[in-house]
């Protein structure tokens, strides 16, 4: 490889690391802030926020994940002097689409709230609608920088947005405890954090634009509306690619948010139809929504290690090394299955104490234990998507997701009516399983044979089951010894469960030789494995 190619590769890997670290920080922050928010506002306040949160989540997927990645691809395909033309074309499409969504949510807020079964949500929906006005600027600038392998602006703006949003949101929750605001007034102020974050993120990106302009004259033309004319044929071609490539990419990156959006329209309505009072239905929906931060944290844990193997997978695919690609795909799937499985089983095992430690009581523990199975399924879907993107059509994953969402939409209110919020938990798990099964049909059969060879199809679930049983009953036994139950005691018990589960899981991996030496090296604690191997 030439020196220039080495520098290019090094710059690309550094950029990927920056984006990964920024994504990790924002995901952890996004999961953690919901705990103090719920503690300050109660389950009713959490219900109001979570009902409308999917609209913000979709905007984030558009402005941060799917669209910047798509735009970066468009930019990278063009010569430097033609990049601004493409950026202007995609920017016009985004202005048209985002403006339409803003008007839809602002003007249609009454109807949307009515469809959710709670007309008082109208001002909260209007409050979050303004974030859509910032999507063209956020996505275009991020996409331009990423297309030129400069990931720092995206990473810094991403973290800045999240910090600003959480600050405003928690301030609104705290003021709620000091004033006579209703939960809907609080929700309106809390969701205004979305467009405040948009202002902060866009300001950071514009500062980077100005900085790059002074550093490099080639970027001095970074202006969306230069005098260049948009060519109709090129403009329509970019729009077609946006519909075929960009929007499906965004949909897959916001999968859990889309399932949550369906819950916003069906869970509360289903509870009301089942005969629950409005107050009780709000509380039950708020308790059900406690599962969201658990799943977010579980996904970070489940995907953290397996994604370290993805660059190797992509390289083998580009170099047409089929055998090595299959082996790498097997490793990625195995790591995801084991570690996301461990995250899900671990959460199930310690949920009674974790629920009380974070949310002050154990309400809905059984519902949450079912819901966190989503960690395993969503992680497997994400990794399977990455594998398929390097080898097969882009259309299958979006078709699979559409079928899963349709199944959830058609069945969820019926399930809630007859089984309460537990019915919605089961439907989410079943819908994700359906998506995963459809996507898995396109994986080469040899991958499954290799993944499940030598009795691993028995060993892997056995290790997870043993870990879950020992953790749950071990912590339960410890709970009998400790003093009176309170949140601090519950936190200590949950932490003890994490430590016990982690030790049992690692021992199971080594005793059953579930991972190869190469797979151990993907993990940050590979040196522990080397010491264990030397002692054998």
PDB file of N, CA, C and O in Angstrom, residues 330 444-457:
ATOM      1  N   UNK A 330     -19.150 -14.727  10.705  1.00  0.00           N
ATOM      2  CA  UNK A 330     -19.463 -15.662  11.791  1.00  0.00           C
ATOM      3  C   UNK A 330     -19.019 -15.085  13.130  1.00  0.00           C
ATOM      4  O   UNK A 330     -19.753 -15.140  14.130  1.00  0.00           O
ATOM      5  N   UNK A 444     -25.686 -16.320   3.808  1.00  0.00           N
ATOM      6  CA  UNK A 444     -25.246 -17.617   3.259  1.00  0.00           C
ATOM      7  C   UNK A 444     -25.417 -18.739   4.271  1.00  0.00           C
ATOM      8  O   UNK A 444     -25.112 -18.559   5.459  1.00  0.00           O
ATOM      9  N   UNK A 445     -25.922 -19.872   3.825  1.00  0.00           N
ATOM     10  CA  UNK A 445     -26.198 -20.988   4.721  1.00  0.00           C
ATOM     11  C   UNK A 445     -24.944 -21.455   5.444  1.00  0.00           C
ATOM     12  O   UNK A 445     -24.989 -21.948   6.577  1.00  0.00           O
ATOM     13  N   UNK A 446     -23.797 -21.277   4.793  1.00  0.00           N
ATOM     14  CA  UNK A 446     -22.535 -21.692   5.415  1.00  0.00           C
ATOM     15  C   UNK A 446     -22.229 -20.928   6.690  1.00  0.00           C
ATOM     16  O   UNK A 446     -21.560 -21.461   7.587  1.00  0.00           O
ATOM     17  N   UNK A 447     -22.700 -19.689   6.783  1.00  0.00           N
ATOM     18  CA  UNK A 447     -22.468 -18.895   7.990  1.00  0.00           C
ATOM     19  C   UNK A 447     -23.164 -19.535   9.180  1.00  0.00           C
ATOM     20  O   UNK A 447     -22.596 -19.656  10.275  1.00  0.00           O
ATOM     21  N   UNK A 448     -24.418 -19.984   8.970  1.00  0.00           N
ATOM     22  CA  UNK A 448     -25.161 -20.613  10.065  1.00  0.00           C
ATOM     23  C   UNK A 448     -24.532 -21.946  10.463  1.00  0.00           C
ATOM     24  O   UNK A 448     -24.464 -22.275  11.658  1.00  0.00           O
ATOM     25  N   UNK A 449     -24.090 -22.718   9.477  1.00  0.00           N
ATOM     26  CA  UNK A 449     -23.437 -23.998   9.791  1.00  0.00           C
ATOM     27  C   UNK A 449     -22.202 -23.784  10.652  1.00  0.00           C
ATOM     28  O   UNK A 449     -21.958 -24.511  11.624  1.00  0.00           O
ATOM     29  N   UNK A 450     -21.403 -22.783  10.282  1.00  0.00           N
ATOM     30  CA  UNK A 450     -20.172 -22.514  11.013  1.00  0.00           C
ATOM     31  C   UNK A 450     -20.459 -21.934  12.395  1.00  0.00           C
ATOM     32  O   UNK A 450     -19.757 -22.234  13.368  1.00  0.00           O
ATOM     33  N   UNK A 451     -21.493 -21.093  12.489  1.00  0.00           N
ATOM     34  CA  UNK A 451     -21.834 -20.464  13.761  1.00  0.00           C
ATOM     35  C   UNK A 451     -22.298 -21.485  14.797  1.00  0.00           C
ATOM     36  O   UNK A 451     -21.993 -21.364  15.984  1.00  0.00           O
ATOM     37  N   UNK A 452     -23.024 -22.509  14.342  1.00  0.00           N
ATOM     38  CA  UNK A 452     -23.639 -23.463  15.268  1.00  0.00           C
ATOM     39  C   UNK A 452     -22.927 -24.816  15.312  1.00  0.00           C
ATOM     40  O   UNK A 452     -23.458 -25.780  15.851  1.00  0.00           O
ATOM     41  N   UNK A 453     -21.716 -24.884  14.751  1.00  0.00           N
ATOM     42  CA  UNK A 453     -20.999 -26.161  14.723  1.00  0.00           C
ATOM     43  C   UNK A 453     -20.466 -26.515  16.108  1.00  0.00           C
ATOM     44  O   UNK A 453     -20.420 -25.677  17.016  1.00  0.00           O
ATOM     45  N   UNK A 454     -20.057 -27.783  16.265  1.00  0.00           N
ATOM     46  CA  UNK A 454     -19.433 -28.287  17.495  1.00  0.00           C
ATOM     47  C   UNK A 454     -20.293 -28.048  18.738  1.00  0.00           C
ATOM     48  O   UNK A 454     -19.787 -27.741  19.819  1.00  0.00           O
ATOM     49  N   UNK A 455     -21.588 -28.168  18.570  1.00  0.00           N
ATOM     50  CA  UNK A 455     -22.485 -28.062  19.721  1.00  0.00           C
ATOM     51  C   UNK A 455     -22.637 -26.668  20.292  1.00  0.00           C
ATOM     52  O   UNK A 455     -23.172 -26.504  21.392  1.00  0.00           O
ATOM     53  N   UNK A 456     -22.190 -25.640  19.537  1.00  0.00           N
ATOM     54  CA  UNK A 456     -22.291 -24.286  20.081  1.00  0.00           C
ATOM     55  C   UNK A 456     -23.734 -23.831  20.205  1.00  0.00           C
ATOM     56  O   UNK A 456     -24.033 -22.945  21.012  1.00  0.00           O
ATOM     57  N   UNK A 457     -24.625 -24.411  19.420  1.00  0.00           N
ATOM     58  CA  UNK A 457     -26.038 -24.049  19.525  1.00  0.00           C
ATOM     59  C   UNK A 457     -26.609 -24.474  20.873  1.00  0.00           C
ATOM     60  O   UNK A 457     -27.656 -23.963  21.310  1.00  0.00           O
TER      61      UNK A 457
END
